[in-house]
XYZ file of C-alpha atoms in Angstrom:
690
model
C 203.539 84.410 -36.188
C 200.345 84.864 -38.198
C 197.482 86.635 -36.418
C 194.921 84.360 -34.816
C 191.503 85.362 -36.122
C 189.687 82.527 -34.343
C 190.814 81.243 -30.954
C 188.564 78.215 -30.496
C 185.981 76.094 -32.324
C 183.195 74.615 -30.183
C 180.870 71.726 -30.936
C 177.791 70.819 -28.895
C 175.006 68.352 -29.499
C 171.848 67.153 -27.843
C 171.972 63.692 -26.355
C 168.621 62.111 -25.574
C 170.016 60.643 -22.346
C 172.349 63.411 -21.145
C 170.737 66.517 -22.603
C 172.942 69.302 -24.002
C 176.565 68.173 -24.188
C 179.707 70.086 -25.155
C 181.466 67.522 -27.338
C 184.567 69.320 -28.587
C 186.673 72.385 -27.865
C 189.413 72.794 -30.475
C 192.361 73.332 -30.209
C 192.221 73.898 -26.427
C 189.561 74.186 -23.760
C 188.453 77.723 -23.004
C 186.080 76.904 -20.163
C 185.398 74.198 -17.636
C 181.726 75.091 -17.292
C 180.747 72.806 -20.123
C 177.067 72.471 -19.201
C 176.281 76.205 -19.282
C 178.191 76.600 -22.544
C 176.303 73.689 -24.112
C 172.977 75.214 -23.009
C 173.918 78.510 -24.671
C 174.863 76.737 -27.886
C 171.601 74.746 -27.937
C 168.967 77.391 -27.128
C 165.435 76.649 -26.013
C 163.275 75.336 -28.841
C 166.212 74.760 -31.215
C 164.733 71.367 -32.165
C 161.594 73.076 -33.453
C 163.317 74.905 -36.311
C 165.803 73.877 -39.015
C 168.517 76.355 -37.989
C 169.214 79.234 -35.626
C 172.046 81.735 -35.332
C 172.938 83.305 -32.038
C 175.738 85.213 -30.325
C 177.129 85.201 -26.810
C 180.263 86.539 -25.125
C 182.974 84.856 -23.082
C 185.775 86.223 -20.893
C 183.962 89.442 -20.092
C 186.826 91.882 -19.797
C 187.176 95.635 -19.929
C 186.320 96.685 -23.506
C 188.427 98.747 -25.870
C 189.117 102.426 -25.270
C 187.729 105.094 -27.570
C 190.685 105.137 -29.927
C 190.367 101.829 -31.679
C 189.520 98.154 -31.596
C 193.016 96.770 -31.126
C 192.856 97.006 -27.340
C 190.209 94.288 -27.348
C 193.034 91.824 -27.843
C 195.616 93.620 -25.707
C 194.772 91.388 -22.754
C 196.252 88.248 -24.272
C 195.603 86.152 -21.169
C 191.875 86.770 -21.033
C 190.567 88.567 -24.149
C 186.895 89.365 -24.602
C 185.606 86.691 -26.970
C 182.647 87.071 -29.294
C 181.022 83.731 -30.069
C 179.050 83.132 -33.262
C 176.948 79.986 -32.925
C 174.969 78.003 -35.482
C 172.594 75.231 -34.390
C 170.920 72.917 -36.892
C 168.328 70.181 -36.677
C 168.481 67.322 -39.177
C 165.454 65.064 -39.166
C 166.303 61.379 -39.528
C 163.793 58.643 -38.779
C 166.571 56.094 -38.326
C 167.895 57.622 -35.095
C 166.360 57.906 -31.637
C 164.084 60.915 -31.211
C 163.910 61.229 -35.002
C 166.335 64.136 -35.281
C 169.945 65.126 -34.648
C 170.585 68.555 -33.115
C 174.138 69.876 -33.300
C 175.715 73.307 -32.853
C 179.067 74.677 -33.923
C 180.537 77.975 -32.738
C 183.479 80.196 -33.616
C 185.154 82.186 -30.821
C 186.893 85.327 -32.046
C 188.127 88.693 -30.842
C 186.710 90.357 -33.972
C 183.533 92.408 -33.556
C 182.562 91.644 -37.146
C 182.032 87.975 -36.327
C 179.070 87.811 -38.726
C 181.517 87.580 -41.664
C 182.229 83.989 -40.626
C 178.657 82.808 -41.215
C 179.214 81.226 -44.665
C 182.229 79.157 -43.621
C 180.569 78.085 -40.367
C 177.520 76.942 -42.320
C 179.671 74.734 -44.550
C 181.650 73.351 -41.610
C 178.553 72.289 -39.674
C 177.174 70.617 -42.790
C 180.432 68.701 -43.076
C 180.261 67.684 -39.417
C 176.828 66.145 -39.910
C 178.372 63.974 -42.650
C 181.634 63.299 -40.797
C 181.272 63.863 -37.014
C 184.991 63.970 -36.168
C 187.299 66.568 -34.686
C 189.077 66.800 -38.058
C 186.210 68.967 -39.315
C 186.866 71.463 -36.503
C 190.598 71.370 -37.219
C 190.059 72.122 -40.902
C 187.757 75.037 -40.063
C 190.207 76.427 -37.519
C 193.165 76.281 -39.893
C 191.211 77.666 -42.852
C 189.923 80.731 -41.024
C 193.246 81.494 -39.366
C 195.031 81.294 -42.719
C 192.838 84.116 -44.042
C 194.797 87.180 -45.116
C 193.576 90.100 -43.041
C 195.500 93.316 -43.478
C 192.873 96.078 -43.566
C 193.796 99.761 -43.730
C 194.701 101.222 -40.364
C 191.983 103.830 -39.852
C 191.906 106.189 -36.906
C 188.654 106.800 -35.003
C 188.218 110.122 -36.820
C 188.722 108.447 -40.184
C 186.069 105.863 -39.301
C 183.654 108.673 -38.439
C 184.265 110.254 -41.832
C 183.968 106.942 -43.661
C 180.686 105.885 -42.076
C 179.072 109.251 -42.864
C 179.514 108.865 -46.616
C 179.136 106.368 -49.430
C 181.899 108.031 -51.442
C 184.157 105.300 -52.840
C 187.186 107.605 -53.022
C 187.519 108.052 -49.280
C 190.813 106.686 -47.938
C 191.612 104.751 -51.088
C 195.239 105.746 -50.444
C 195.036 103.750 -47.211
C 194.299 100.607 -49.213
C 197.366 101.323 -51.301
C 199.531 101.475 -48.187
C 197.960 98.341 -46.695
C 198.467 96.342 -49.894
C 201.965 97.718 -50.496
C 201.116 98.841 -54.047
C 202.213 102.426 -53.572
C 203.912 104.929 -51.360
C 200.699 105.970 -49.748
C 201.809 109.534 -49.181
C 200.352 112.742 -50.507
C 203.286 113.682 -52.730
C 201.533 112.458 -55.856
C 198.248 114.106 -54.914
C 196.891 116.282 -57.706
C 197.208 120.005 -57.147
C 193.821 120.784 -58.654
C 190.227 120.228 -57.662
C 188.777 117.877 -60.253
C 186.399 119.755 -62.512
C 187.531 123.183 -61.321
C 191.032 123.491 -62.717
C 192.179 125.787 -59.910
C 195.525 125.753 -58.210
C 195.511 125.428 -54.477
C 197.646 126.120 -51.515
C 201.001 127.564 -50.659
C 201.212 126.328 -47.073
C 202.911 122.909 -46.891
C 200.863 120.114 -45.363
C 202.653 118.725 -42.334
C 202.626 115.109 -41.298
C 202.991 113.559 -37.863
C 206.743 113.164 -38.341
C 207.169 116.836 -39.173
C 207.833 116.256 -42.878
C 206.055 118.461 -45.369
C 204.442 117.939 -48.717
C 205.832 120.530 -51.091
C 203.526 122.318 -53.515
C 204.055 124.708 -56.343
C 203.720 128.411 -55.824
C 200.356 129.999 -56.441
C 199.604 130.389 -60.082
C 198.421 128.332 -63.016
C 199.952 124.915 -63.418
C 200.071 123.100 -66.741
C 198.002 119.974 -67.030
C 200.087 116.839 -66.555
C 199.484 113.199 -67.268
C 198.365 111.215 -64.225
C 201.139 109.389 -62.409
C 201.215 105.602 -62.263
C 200.201 105.638 -58.579
C 197.276 107.944 -59.358
C 196.179 105.602 -62.150
C 196.453 102.663 -59.764
C 194.335 104.448 -57.162
C 191.731 105.312 -59.814
C 191.497 101.670 -60.872
C 191.227 100.579 -57.233
C 188.465 103.096 -56.626
C 186.396 101.756 -59.499
C 186.713 98.159 -58.336
C 186.508 98.450 -54.569
C 183.953 99.558 -52.028
C 186.165 101.388 -49.543
C 183.648 100.736 -46.793
C 184.915 97.148 -46.701
C 188.158 95.214 -46.771
C 187.755 92.286 -49.132
C 189.556 89.000 -48.564
C 188.751 85.296 -48.755
C 188.788 82.027 -46.844
C 189.727 78.800 -48.596
C 187.673 76.056 -46.986
C 187.336 72.520 -48.296
C 188.455 73.687 -51.747
C 185.875 76.475 -51.844
C 186.908 80.132 -52.071
C 184.583 82.042 -49.729
C 184.618 85.849 -50.138
C 184.817 87.831 -46.896
C 183.964 91.527 -46.604
C 185.203 93.107 -43.384
C 183.445 96.391 -42.507
C 185.910 99.211 -41.863
C 183.681 101.843 -40.315
C 182.243 99.967 -37.336
C 182.600 101.586 -33.938
C 184.124 99.828 -30.906
C 180.792 98.935 -29.278
C 179.090 97.671 -32.446
C 179.128 93.876 -32.515
C 177.816 91.676 -35.300
C 174.864 92.370 -37.564
C 171.853 94.133 -36.087
C 169.239 96.672 -37.074
C 168.710 99.776 -34.994
C 165.769 100.605 -37.244
C 164.078 97.315 -36.330
C 164.569 98.028 -32.623
C 163.027 101.485 -32.999
C 160.039 100.427 -35.088
C 159.285 97.435 -32.848
C 158.988 99.555 -29.702
C 157.459 102.718 -31.184
C 153.665 102.518 -30.757
C 151.464 103.840 -33.545
C 149.298 105.658 -30.985
C 151.424 106.696 -27.998
C 149.719 106.781 -24.614
C 150.951 108.006 -21.207
C 153.200 105.580 -19.389
C 151.238 103.677 -16.695
C 154.091 103.102 -14.258
C 154.903 105.408 -11.323
C 157.279 108.214 -12.166
C 160.978 107.287 -12.038
C 163.465 110.153 -12.267
C 166.097 108.165 -14.181
C 163.686 106.790 -16.763
C 160.937 109.342 -17.331
C 162.947 112.248 -18.711
C 159.876 113.563 -20.514
C 157.318 112.843 -17.813
C 154.372 110.570 -18.614
C 154.896 111.160 -22.336
C 158.437 109.797 -22.450
C 158.787 107.870 -25.695
C 159.411 104.121 -25.145
C 162.718 104.295 -27.030
C 163.808 107.197 -24.831
C 162.778 105.218 -21.764
C 164.962 102.360 -23.023
C 167.778 104.820 -23.747
C 167.564 106.181 -20.203
C 167.568 102.662 -18.775
C 170.719 101.864 -20.771
C 172.456 105.072 -19.711
C 171.620 104.627 -16.029
C 172.565 100.935 -16.006
C 169.197 99.357 -15.292
C 168.679 95.598 -15.680
C 167.128 95.074 -19.114
C 165.625 91.949 -20.666
C 164.431 91.427 -24.236
C 161.841 88.664 -24.286
C 160.867 86.772 -27.434
C 158.694 83.888 -26.293
C 159.183 81.012 -28.719
C 161.364 83.096 -31.043
C 164.703 81.924 -32.417
C 167.526 82.913 -30.081
C 169.047 84.942 -32.904
C 166.074 87.317 -32.826
C 166.517 88.386 -29.213
C 170.309 88.463 -29.651
C 169.992 91.028 -32.418
C 167.785 93.225 -30.227
C 170.386 93.089 -27.451
C 173.190 94.050 -29.843
C 171.066 96.915 -31.185
C 170.381 98.095 -27.619
C 174.125 98.150 -26.891
C 174.604 100.379 -29.923
C 171.681 102.571 -28.897
C 172.990 103.289 -25.410
C 176.604 103.743 -26.459
C 175.803 106.249 -29.200
C 176.091 103.764 -32.071
C 179.163 102.380 -30.373
C 181.168 105.546 -30.793
C 180.595 107.693 -27.690
C 180.327 105.526 -24.560
C 181.685 102.080 -23.836
C 181.160 99.221 -21.406
C 177.946 97.875 -22.918
C 179.098 94.551 -24.484
C 180.747 93.561 -21.214
C 177.324 93.529 -19.541
C 175.424 92.157 -22.542
C 174.045 88.627 -22.771
C 172.667 88.433 -26.343
C 171.158 85.090 -25.453
C 170.818 83.440 -22.072
C 168.487 80.998 -20.351
C 167.654 79.630 -16.922
C 170.904 77.664 -16.810
C 172.827 80.937 -16.620
C 170.469 82.866 -14.341
C 172.792 82.796 -11.326
C 175.605 84.419 -13.270
C 173.222 86.869 -14.931
C 171.865 88.212 -11.657
C 175.365 88.982 -10.401
C 175.939 91.403 -13.300
C 175.062 95.021 -12.598
C 172.904 96.556 -15.320
C 172.812 93.517 -17.595
C 171.265 93.630 -21.082
C 169.968 90.140 -21.839
C 167.956 88.313 -24.469
C 165.715 85.399 -23.445
C 163.061 83.213 -25.052
C 161.500 81.758 -21.904
C 158.189 83.279 -20.776
C 159.089 82.569 -17.135
C 161.325 85.660 -17.081
C 158.321 87.952 -17.556
C 156.743 86.739 -14.335
C 159.910 87.138 -12.245
C 159.797 90.929 -11.955
C 162.468 90.918 -9.245
C 164.996 89.745 -11.830
C 164.754 92.813 -14.070
C 164.015 96.531 -14.098
C 162.915 96.892 -17.730
C 161.344 94.197 -19.880
C 161.010 94.669 -23.651
C 158.570 92.209 -25.216
C 159.370 91.884 -28.914
C 156.001 90.217 -29.606
C 153.836 93.003 -28.210
C 156.258 95.893 -28.739
C 155.664 96.921 -25.137
C 158.295 98.118 -22.666
C 157.426 97.385 -19.032
C 158.970 98.904 -15.912
C 159.182 96.380 -13.089
C 157.099 97.005 -9.992
C 160.167 95.895 -8.035
C 162.550 98.433 -9.552
C 164.718 100.167 -6.960
C 162.856 103.365 -6.016
C 164.557 106.725 -6.256
C 165.606 108.555 -3.085
C 163.202 111.199 -1.899
C 165.553 113.925 -3.095
C 165.395 112.559 -6.650
C 161.643 112.341 -7.057
C 158.604 114.116 -5.782
C 156.062 111.721 -4.308
C 155.905 109.738 -7.570
C 153.550 112.123 -9.373
C 154.070 113.247 -12.946
C 152.839 116.787 -12.368
C 155.785 117.724 -10.173
C 157.879 120.586 -11.410
C 161.063 118.914 -10.155
C 162.641 122.253 -9.224
C 166.388 122.580 -9.442
C 167.272 125.900 -7.859
C 170.549 126.409 -9.644
C 168.929 126.163 -13.054
C 165.556 127.820 -12.489
C 164.997 130.252 -15.315
C 162.060 132.180 -13.959
C 158.363 131.576 -14.386
C 158.743 130.365 -17.964
C 160.574 127.318 -16.668
C 157.511 126.200 -14.743
C 155.163 126.332 -17.693
C 153.999 123.382 -19.761
C 157.549 122.900 -21.026
C 158.880 121.682 -17.670
C 159.705 118.299 -19.278
C 160.817 119.884 -22.539
C 164.218 118.304 -23.152
C 163.817 117.807 -26.883
C 163.461 114.011 -26.752
C 160.021 113.861 -28.333
C 161.118 116.145 -31.160
C 164.188 113.984 -31.657
C 162.113 110.797 -31.847
C 159.709 112.447 -34.274
C 162.682 113.214 -36.508
C 163.928 109.622 -36.200
C 160.549 108.129 -37.105
C 160.100 110.535 -40.017
C 163.538 109.577 -41.298
C 162.674 105.881 -41.099
C 159.395 106.451 -42.923
C 161.327 108.341 -45.593
C 163.500 105.210 -46.022
C 166.717 106.690 -44.690
C 169.374 104.019 -44.284
C 170.585 102.259 -41.161
C 173.820 104.258 -40.981
C 171.915 107.554 -41.058
C 169.795 106.506 -38.083
C 172.872 105.312 -36.206
C 174.573 108.648 -36.890
C 171.613 110.503 -35.405
C 171.800 108.487 -32.191
C 175.555 108.922 -32.027
C 175.034 112.669 -32.213
C 172.274 112.445 -29.588
C 174.438 110.595 -27.045
C 177.386 112.900 -27.770
C 175.151 115.871 -27.027
C 173.967 114.213 -23.812
C 177.596 113.855 -22.716
C 178.253 117.517 -23.517
C 175.173 118.459 -21.526
C 176.401 116.355 -18.597
C 179.766 118.112 -18.837
C 178.054 121.488 -18.625
C 175.984 120.227 -15.680
C 179.181 119.239 -13.865
C 180.751 122.621 -14.476
C 177.700 124.361 -13.074
C 177.280 122.132 -10.028
C 180.890 121.271 -9.175
C 182.910 123.966 -10.890
C 184.800 121.543 -13.165
C 184.255 118.611 -15.486
C 186.205 115.452 -16.238
C 184.290 114.427 -19.371
C 184.313 117.487 -21.607
C 186.227 120.467 -22.896
C 186.500 123.500 -20.659
C 188.627 126.593 -20.304
C 190.699 124.647 -17.799
C 191.850 121.933 -20.203
C 191.607 124.151 -23.301
C 192.748 127.583 -22.105
C 193.220 129.062 -25.592
C 189.557 128.413 -26.401
C 188.712 131.852 -25.001
C 190.084 133.324 -28.228
C 187.620 131.199 -30.208
C 184.411 131.808 -28.247
C 184.799 129.180 -25.547
C 183.824 125.515 -25.250
C 180.718 123.386 -24.887
C 177.221 123.343 -26.300
C 175.617 126.304 -28.032
C 172.139 127.408 -26.947
C 169.893 130.002 -28.509
C 169.503 131.792 -25.177
C 170.163 131.426 -21.456
C 166.599 130.354 -20.740
C 166.736 127.350 -23.074
C 170.116 126.403 -21.627
C 168.842 126.379 -18.056
C 165.638 124.602 -19.019
C 167.411 121.787 -20.861
C 169.914 121.163 -18.082
C 167.144 121.063 -15.495
C 165.093 118.638 -17.572
C 168.061 116.258 -17.892
C 169.510 116.640 -14.387
C 168.032 113.417 -12.956
C 169.228 111.077 -15.668
C 172.610 112.822 -15.730
C 172.967 112.080 -12.021
C 171.895 108.483 -12.645
C 174.432 108.085 -15.441
C 177.279 109.525 -13.370
C 177.014 106.509 -11.040
C 177.602 103.982 -13.846
C 180.568 102.142 -15.293
C 180.237 103.822 -18.681
C 180.716 107.204 -16.985
C 183.910 105.966 -15.303
C 185.194 104.641 -18.607
C 184.432 107.963 -20.273
C 186.479 109.790 -17.649
C 189.429 107.540 -18.491
C 188.913 107.916 -22.224
C 188.567 111.686 -22.044
C 191.784 111.987 -20.062
C 193.597 109.893 -22.675
C 192.045 111.896 -25.510
C 193.151 115.224 -24.023
C 196.754 114.068 -24.094
C 196.560 112.755 -27.674
C 194.283 115.220 -29.495
C 195.640 117.144 -32.445
C 193.537 120.303 -32.153
C 194.094 121.541 -28.608
C 193.261 125.215 -28.798
C 189.577 125.255 -29.783
C 186.326 123.336 -29.497
C 185.705 122.583 -33.175
C 182.150 121.315 -32.674
C 181.206 124.473 -30.801
C 182.726 126.667 -33.507
C 180.767 124.827 -36.194
C 177.563 125.200 -34.177
C 178.225 128.923 -33.871
C 178.743 129.249 -37.620
C 175.383 127.568 -38.162
C 173.915 130.416 -36.090
C 175.926 133.054 -37.911
C 173.462 135.839 -37.075
C 174.613 135.718 -33.456
C 178.247 136.434 -34.385
C 179.844 139.793 -35.010
C 182.140 140.286 -38.046
C 185.123 140.367 -35.687
C 184.131 137.036 -34.120
C 183.675 135.400 -37.526
C 187.065 136.706 -38.575
C 188.735 135.274 -35.463
C 187.152 131.856 -36.069
C 188.319 131.572 -39.682
C 191.741 132.889 -38.766
C 191.776 130.206 -36.040
C 191.107 127.511 -38.652
C 193.991 128.758 -40.735
C 196.414 129.013 -37.822
C 195.577 125.815 -35.942
C 194.512 123.219 -38.514
C 197.549 122.372 -40.606
C 198.763 118.805 -40.074
C 197.266 115.665 -41.536
C 195.929 114.625 -38.107
C 194.394 118.042 -37.444
C 192.628 118.094 -40.815
C 191.149 114.626 -40.255
C 190.018 115.561 -36.738
C 188.442 118.751 -38.101
C 186.633 117.009 -40.979
C 185.264 114.333 -38.647
C 183.108 117.057 -37.081
C 181.597 117.800 -40.500
C 179.935 114.570 -41.721
C 179.412 114.476 -45.472
C 175.894 113.179 -44.874
C 175.120 116.469 -43.085
C 176.540 118.854 -45.652
C 180.279 118.527 -45.065
C 181.988 121.888 -45.591
C 178.726 123.666 -46.407
C 178.777 125.944 -43.351
C 182.507 126.600 -43.580
C 181.981 127.703 -47.191
C 179.864 130.561 -45.839
C 183.175 132.340 -45.471
C 183.328 132.800 -49.257
C 180.351 135.144 -49.051
C 181.309 137.164 -45.971
C 181.441 140.960 -46.406
C 184.957 141.067 -44.956
C 187.779 140.558 -47.467
C 189.954 139.145 -44.674
C 187.408 136.402 -43.938
C 187.092 135.565 -47.628
C 190.866 135.372 -48.043
C 191.286 133.241 -44.921
C 188.538 130.906 -46.147
C 190.212 130.502 -49.527
C 193.610 129.899 -47.917
C 192.078 127.291 -45.592
C 190.292 125.519 -48.452
C 193.545 125.549 -50.412
C 195.148 123.712 -47.533
C 192.299 121.213 -47.336
C 192.648 120.566 -51.051
C 196.188 119.348 -50.542
C 194.794 116.555 -48.372
C 193.176 113.547 -50.142
C 190.185 113.531 -47.785
C 189.890 117.313 -47.961
C 189.650 117.070 -51.745
C 186.725 114.662 -51.436
C 184.993 117.149 -49.150
C 185.596 120.056 -51.528
C 184.261 118.058 -54.471
C 181.082 117.406 -52.474
C 180.247 121.125 -52.295
C 177.341 122.284 -54.411
C 178.091 123.837 -57.785
C 177.486 127.399 -56.617
C 179.976 127.092 -53.762
C 182.562 125.377 -55.950
C 182.295 128.041 -58.637
C 182.693 130.715 -55.989
C 185.749 128.923 -54.628
C 187.224 128.759 -58.135
C 186.749 132.456 -58.706
C 188.071 133.539 -55.312
C 190.997 131.126 -55.489
C 192.108 132.625 -58.801
C 191.797 136.125 -57.385
C 193.707 135.077 -54.269
C 196.485 133.498 -56.358
C 196.729 136.620 -58.515
C 196.913 138.851 -55.432
C 199.715 136.776 -53.976
C 201.573 136.762 -57.295
C 201.296 140.549 -57.531
C 202.388 140.902 -53.923
C 205.472 138.799 -54.608
C 206.290 140.860 -57.695
C 205.889 144.114 -55.792
C 208.102 142.782 -53.026
C 210.817 141.803 -55.486
C 210.511 145.151 -57.295
C 210.878 147.046 -54.024
C 213.985 145.015 -53.128
C 215.484 145.663 -56.547
C 214.720 149.368 -56.243
C 216.354 149.498 -52.816
C 219.400 147.647 -54.131
C 219.677 149.975 -57.142
C 219.384 153.019 -54.884
C 222.108 151.680 -52.603
C 224.446 151.066 -55.545
C 223.763 154.523 -56.967
C 224.461 156.160 -53.608
C 227.698 154.231 -53.230
C 228.933 155.205 -56.703
C 228.344 158.909 -56.064
């Protein structure tokens, strides 16, 4: 049975006598609450503009786990549905009220529902000309006949893909998906393009235990490219590997569809994180006027508005985005961007879409208020006056974020009389008098936001900004894990010596701090919002996800992110420690899955293998040799080759020189070994003859 891309087509229209009416649900009904659904499809003020796009969700179920999007459809009885809705107003003086307002919506389990916009636009146009259910049937059949067989990328592969614009990444995956080649690494070239050096003696192991054989170290003659290599080269030139390209045939028109491959599980539709940030970042920041709230004001009165919103998302506060008189699509995009913000660009935490209402109105207020920590978009000014309905209100017209006067106050133990100048002492983490100085709210948030705003002003792209927030939320989780270890003696959301006992050989687990004072100060500054987050659904989901990840991870003996952080602070490491780390890479990162997991911690947009290449210049010959051997292994892997090619010229030339020396040393060692064996054999024969 062909996969069902779209489950239902909806059609609503405005009747001058009955109001908003849900006219059709094809092929079957998905809800009996027709009035609320019709109100969502025909948002407030829709008759005042020619067209409006909006998004809402149905069947709010538990979202996908960390390791992929497929679980979104695992619950076949009640899948989480993303609804893309288009409403149009056609003015016609011959009908009552002078205009016809109709809306058509596609219900799908695909997060990338925005790809259906062109075909939905054509279908609604057809419905205005021929208002029959046959139009919905044609749309339904056309979309579900679309060929959709994208490459099967793991979460780590998606991380790598979204951090680079390199068109060669995972091109072999397209070959497998399209059935045009074997898709293995047997035909992979043995040389780094442009370097002409031979790599690797250690076979690369796959998940099934098979190995990719390579030639022995030494010069290999140049060979003509294989047919599969030529095919991959042609595919690379003609395809953007960030997308899977297909088409929908609708009404005789071939509509191209580009499915994004690097989206994270909590990223839904099209949105702009940059627009969210710039809208709510004041040109001249001023102290927050509201009383201090421990969950929200992580940087005291000078907490940046975006950080206040981030804290509200993490601690599951009720959030409303208000756009009075705006198209519903505007507030919906802000809600989707907020979900990505709080979840770490959709790649760290989950549970945000299930409490998101990209667009809602007064007809759905009863259901909205039953949802804990909702994130909603509205266009009705009445919501601003009802402060009991929300905790945080973000006005997209004024760019102002308001904390409700009716927000649930913190317990006395979590705040100190509501004044900003409290030191908020936390005995366990007090680091002496320096901790009580002006840096008592110094948790790095303001510096982080300064970096974000500078990056936006420098015209960095959307994916770069998302990557920064993904790293920020990942660091927050690591900090919370450290907080749990210190306060409770164990953690259920991070790596520790309990779940990674061999990590002691590779300098432990967790975040790296410059000194003990900064460590204690940062934990103390974040303690309140960590406690607030630990009472939320996203924290519970993370516990489940982390437990599943521990049982499925490929690298289970070291904390790779910690090791990379330590190498960035190489001055703090002794030669023996550096040697143990590089030897650890060589001993524990060998399979295809391990290499991908390792490379995912080294985004190409942040230098890739730059810090690992430091090993080429280490005074110790053992470190240099281990680095070369490890790079040789990476070069056997198609993604590893892309990383090696991204090194700067100086590092690549150094790799070429050291790799040749390493190959020559191994060749001489083999010759000496054979000569010694021959000498021993000759001596034995001579002794026997005498």
